[in-house]
């Protein structure tokens, strides 16, 4: 059962897709992510959740004090909307249900403080998504990218070295959560 871990919506059970090829971020991984982010502060921040699935990462951020969250997922937008309603956060969310790259382009110039990127594994999305995020100027000064990926699909840090630096990396089995601090 997928729940909001902390904050105003603590304990709210989230709806998950049935029969969809999704893998929600584990509660323990979400808790670890937000423990790291607590050191920076999430209050009044703007959040982008790419390949949002259930919306758990963005909703968790809102529950902990983020001001707004934008979700991108072409398959689960109705679930994200229902989950936002269950958490009483409908007015704080924007949901884009189109193609991920077109959705990123439609946000051009909107700056986010925290960007959660959790694409389907081993489909060559990671580096392309990061490229589009910078191409469309979606990061605020000092923004953090939180990328969940497999060890088989590394982030090309060299290609973005002028835009961000590796801040932290946490490994669990074959899964990595990489934190990139932006300086653009």
CSV table of C-alpha atoms in Angstrom, one decimal:
chain,number,residue,atom,x,y,z
A,1,UNK,CA,0.0,0.0,0.0
A,2,UNK,CA,1.4,3.4,-1.1
A,3,UNK,CA,1.0,6.2,1.5
A,4,UNK,CA,2.1,9.8,2.0
A,5,UNK,CA,4.8,9.5,4.6
A,6,UNK,CA,4.8,12.9,6.3
A,7,UNK,CA,3.3,16.3,6.5
A,8,UNK,CA,-0.3,17.6,6.0
A,9,UNK,CA,-1.4,14.5,4.1
A,10,UNK,CA,0.5,12.0,6.2
A,11,UNK,CA,-1.0,8.5,6.0
A,12,UNK,CA,-3.2,9.2,2.9
A,13,UNK,CA,-3.4,6.0,0.9
A,14,UNK,CA,-2.6,6.7,-2.8
A,15,UNK,CA,-4.3,4.9,-5.7
A,16,UNK,CA,-1.9,3.0,-7.9
A,17,UNK,CA,-2.4,1.9,-11.5
A,18,UNK,CA,-3.8,-1.5,-12.1
A,19,UNK,CA,-2.1,-3.5,-14.9
A,20,UNK,CA,0.1,-0.5,-15.9
A,21,UNK,CA,3.8,-1.1,-16.4
A,22,UNK,CA,4.7,1.2,-13.5
A,23,UNK,CA,6.9,0.8,-10.4
A,24,UNK,CA,6.1,3.4,-7.7
A,25,UNK,CA,9.1,4.6,-5.8
A,26,UNK,CA,9.3,2.6,-2.6
A,27,UNK,CA,8.3,4.3,0.6
A,28,UNK,CA,11.7,3.7,2.1
A,29,UNK,CA,13.3,5.4,-1.0
A,30,UNK,CA,10.9,8.3,-0.8
A,31,UNK,CA,11.6,8.7,2.9
A,32,UNK,CA,15.4,8.7,2.2
A,33,UNK,CA,14.9,11.3,-0.6
A,34,UNK,CA,13.0,13.6,1.6
A,35,UNK,CA,15.4,13.2,4.5
A,36,UNK,CA,18.1,14.5,2.1
A,37,UNK,CA,16.0,17.4,0.9
A,38,UNK,CA,15.0,18.4,4.4
A,39,UNK,CA,18.5,19.7,4.9
A,40,UNK,CA,17.9,22.2,2.1
A,41,UNK,CA,14.3,23.0,2.8
A,42,UNK,CA,11.2,22.3,0.7
A,43,UNK,CA,8.8,25.0,2.0
A,44,UNK,CA,7.3,27.2,-0.7
A,45,UNK,CA,9.3,25.4,-3.4
A,46,UNK,CA,8.1,24.6,-7.0
A,47,UNK,CA,8.3,20.9,-7.9
A,48,UNK,CA,8.3,19.1,-11.3
A,49,UNK,CA,7.6,15.3,-11.2
A,50,UNK,CA,8.5,13.7,-14.6
A,51,UNK,CA,7.1,10.3,-15.3
A,52,UNK,CA,5.0,10.9,-12.2
A,53,UNK,CA,3.1,7.6,-12.1
A,54,UNK,CA,1.0,7.8,-8.9
A,55,UNK,CA,2.2,11.3,-8.2
A,56,UNK,CA,3.7,10.1,-4.9
A,57,UNK,CA,6.9,12.2,-5.1
A,58,UNK,CA,5.3,15.5,-6.0
A,59,UNK,CA,2.4,14.9,-3.5
A,60,UNK,CA,4.9,14.1,-0.8
A,61,UNK,CA,6.7,17.3,-1.5
A,62,UNK,CA,3.4,19.3,-1.3
A,63,UNK,CA,2.5,17.5,1.9
A,64,UNK,CA,5.8,18.7,3.4
A,65,UNK,CA,5.3,22.3,2.4
A,66,UNK,CA,6.1,22.8,-1.3
A,67,UNK,CA,3.9,25.5,-2.9
A,68,UNK,CA,3.2,24.0,-6.3
A,69,UNK,CA,3.8,20.7,-8.2
A,70,UNK,CA,3.6,20.0,-11.9
A,71,UNK,CA,3.2,16.3,-12.9
A,72,UNK,CA,4.0,14.8,-16.3
A,73,UNK,CA,2.7,11.3,-17.2
A,74,UNK,CA,0.7,10.4,-20.3
A,75,UNK,CA,-0.7,7.2,-18.8
A,76,UNK,CA,-1.7,8.0,-15.2
A,77,UNK,CA,-3.0,11.6,-15.2
A,78,UNK,CA,-6.4,10.6,-13.9
A,79,UNK,CA,-4.8,8.7,-11.0
A,80,UNK,CA,-2.6,11.7,-10.1
A,81,UNK,CA,-5.7,13.9,-10.2
A,82,UNK,CA,-7.6,11.6,-7.9
A,83,UNK,CA,-4.6,11.2,-5.5
A,84,UNK,CA,-4.2,15.0,-5.4
A,85,UNK,CA,-7.9,15.3,-4.4
A,86,UNK,CA,-7.5,12.6,-1.7
A,87,UNK,CA,-4.7,14.7,-0.3
A,88,UNK,CA,-6.7,17.9,-0.6
A,89,UNK,CA,-4.1,19.5,-2.9
A,90,UNK,CA,-6.1,20.0,-6.1
A,91,UNK,CA,-5.4,23.7,-6.3
A,92,UNK,CA,-1.6,23.2,-6.0
A,93,UNK,CA,-1.2,20.8,-8.9
A,94,UNK,CA,-0.8,21.0,-12.6
A,95,UNK,CA,-1.0,17.7,-14.6
A,96,UNK,CA,0.3,17.4,-18.1
A,97,UNK,CA,-0.9,14.2,-19.8
A,98,UNK,CA,0.8,14.4,-23.2
A,99,UNK,CA,4.1,13.2,-24.5
A,100,UNK,CA,6.9,13.8,-22.0
A,101,UNK,CA,9.1,15.8,-24.4
A,102,UNK,CA,6.2,18.0,-25.7
A,103,UNK,CA,5.1,18.5,-22.1
A,104,UNK,CA,8.6,19.7,-21.1
A,105,UNK,CA,8.6,22.1,-24.1
A,106,UNK,CA,5.2,23.5,-23.0
A,107,UNK,CA,6.8,24.5,-19.7
A,108,UNK,CA,9.6,26.5,-21.3
A,109,UNK,CA,10.9,29.2,-18.9
A,110,UNK,CA,9.1,28.0,-15.8
A,111,UNK,CA,11.7,27.4,-13.2
A,112,UNK,CA,11.4,24.5,-10.6
A,113,UNK,CA,13.4,24.1,-7.4
A,114,UNK,CA,13.1,20.3,-7.3
A,115,UNK,CA,12.8,18.0,-10.3
A,116,UNK,CA,12.0,14.4,-9.8
A,117,UNK,CA,12.9,12.2,-12.8
A,118,UNK,CA,11.8,8.6,-12.6
A,119,UNK,CA,11.5,7.2,-16.2
A,120,UNK,CA,11.0,3.6,-17.2
A,121,UNK,CA,14.3,1.8,-16.8
A,122,UNK,CA,16.6,1.1,-19.6
A,123,UNK,CA,14.7,3.0,-22.3
A,124,UNK,CA,17.3,5.7,-22.9
A,125,UNK,CA,15.2,8.4,-21.3
A,126,UNK,CA,17.4,9.7,-18.6
A,127,UNK,CA,20.0,11.8,-20.5
A,128,UNK,CA,17.4,13.0,-23.0
A,129,UNK,CA,15.1,14.2,-20.3
A,130,UNK,CA,17.9,16.0,-18.5
A,131,UNK,CA,18.9,17.6,-21.9
A,132,UNK,CA,15.3,18.9,-22.4
A,133,UNK,CA,15.1,20.2,-18.8
A,134,UNK,CA,18.1,22.5,-19.5
A,135,UNK,CA,17.1,23.3,-23.1
A,136,UNK,CA,13.7,24.6,-21.9
A,137,UNK,CA,15.2,26.4,-18.8
A,138,UNK,CA,13.2,24.5,-16.2
A,139,UNK,CA,15.6,24.8,-13.3
A,140,UNK,CA,15.9,27.7,-10.8
A,141,UNK,CA,19.3,28.7,-9.5
A,142,UNK,CA,20.4,26.0,-7.1
A,143,UNK,CA,17.7,23.6,-8.2
A,144,UNK,CA,18.1,19.9,-7.4
A,145,UNK,CA,17.5,17.1,-9.9
A,146,UNK,CA,16.6,13.8,-8.2
A,147,UNK,CA,17.0,11.0,-10.7
A,148,UNK,CA,16.0,7.4,-10.1
A,149,UNK,CA,17.7,5.1,-12.5
A,150,UNK,CA,19.5,1.7,-12.8
A,151,UNK,CA,23.2,1.2,-12.6
A,152,UNK,CA,23.0,0.0,-16.3
A,153,UNK,CA,21.8,3.5,-17.4
A,154,UNK,CA,24.3,6.1,-16.0
A,155,UNK,CA,23.8,9.8,-16.2
A,156,UNK,CA,26.2,11.5,-18.6
A,157,UNK,CA,27.7,13.9,-16.1
A,158,UNK,CA,30.3,15.2,-18.6
A,159,UNK,CA,27.5,16.5,-20.9
A,160,UNK,CA,26.0,18.6,-18.1
A,161,UNK,CA,29.2,19.6,-16.1
A,162,UNK,CA,28.7,23.3,-17.0
A,163,UNK,CA,25.1,23.2,-15.6
A,164,UNK,CA,25.1,21.0,-12.6
A,165,UNK,CA,27.3,18.8,-10.4
A,166,UNK,CA,26.8,15.5,-8.7
A,167,UNK,CA,25.8,16.2,-5.1
A,168,UNK,CA,24.9,12.7,-3.8
A,169,UNK,CA,24.2,9.3,-5.0
A,170,UNK,CA,22.5,6.5,-3.1
A,171,UNK,CA,22.5,2.9,-4.3
A,172,UNK,CA,20.0,0.2,-3.5
A,173,UNK,CA,20.6,-3.0,-5.4
A,174,UNK,CA,20.5,-2.1,-9.1
A,175,UNK,CA,18.7,1.2,-8.4
A,176,UNK,CA,20.5,4.5,-8.0
A,177,UNK,CA,19.1,7.8,-6.8
A,178,UNK,CA,21.3,10.6,-8.1
A,179,UNK,CA,21.1,14.1,-6.8
A,180,UNK,CA,22.4,16.8,-9.1
A,181,UNK,CA,22.8,20.4,-7.9
A,182,UNK,CA,22.2,23.0,-10.6
A,183,UNK,CA,24.2,26.2,-11.0
A,184,UNK,CA,22.6,27.8,-14.1
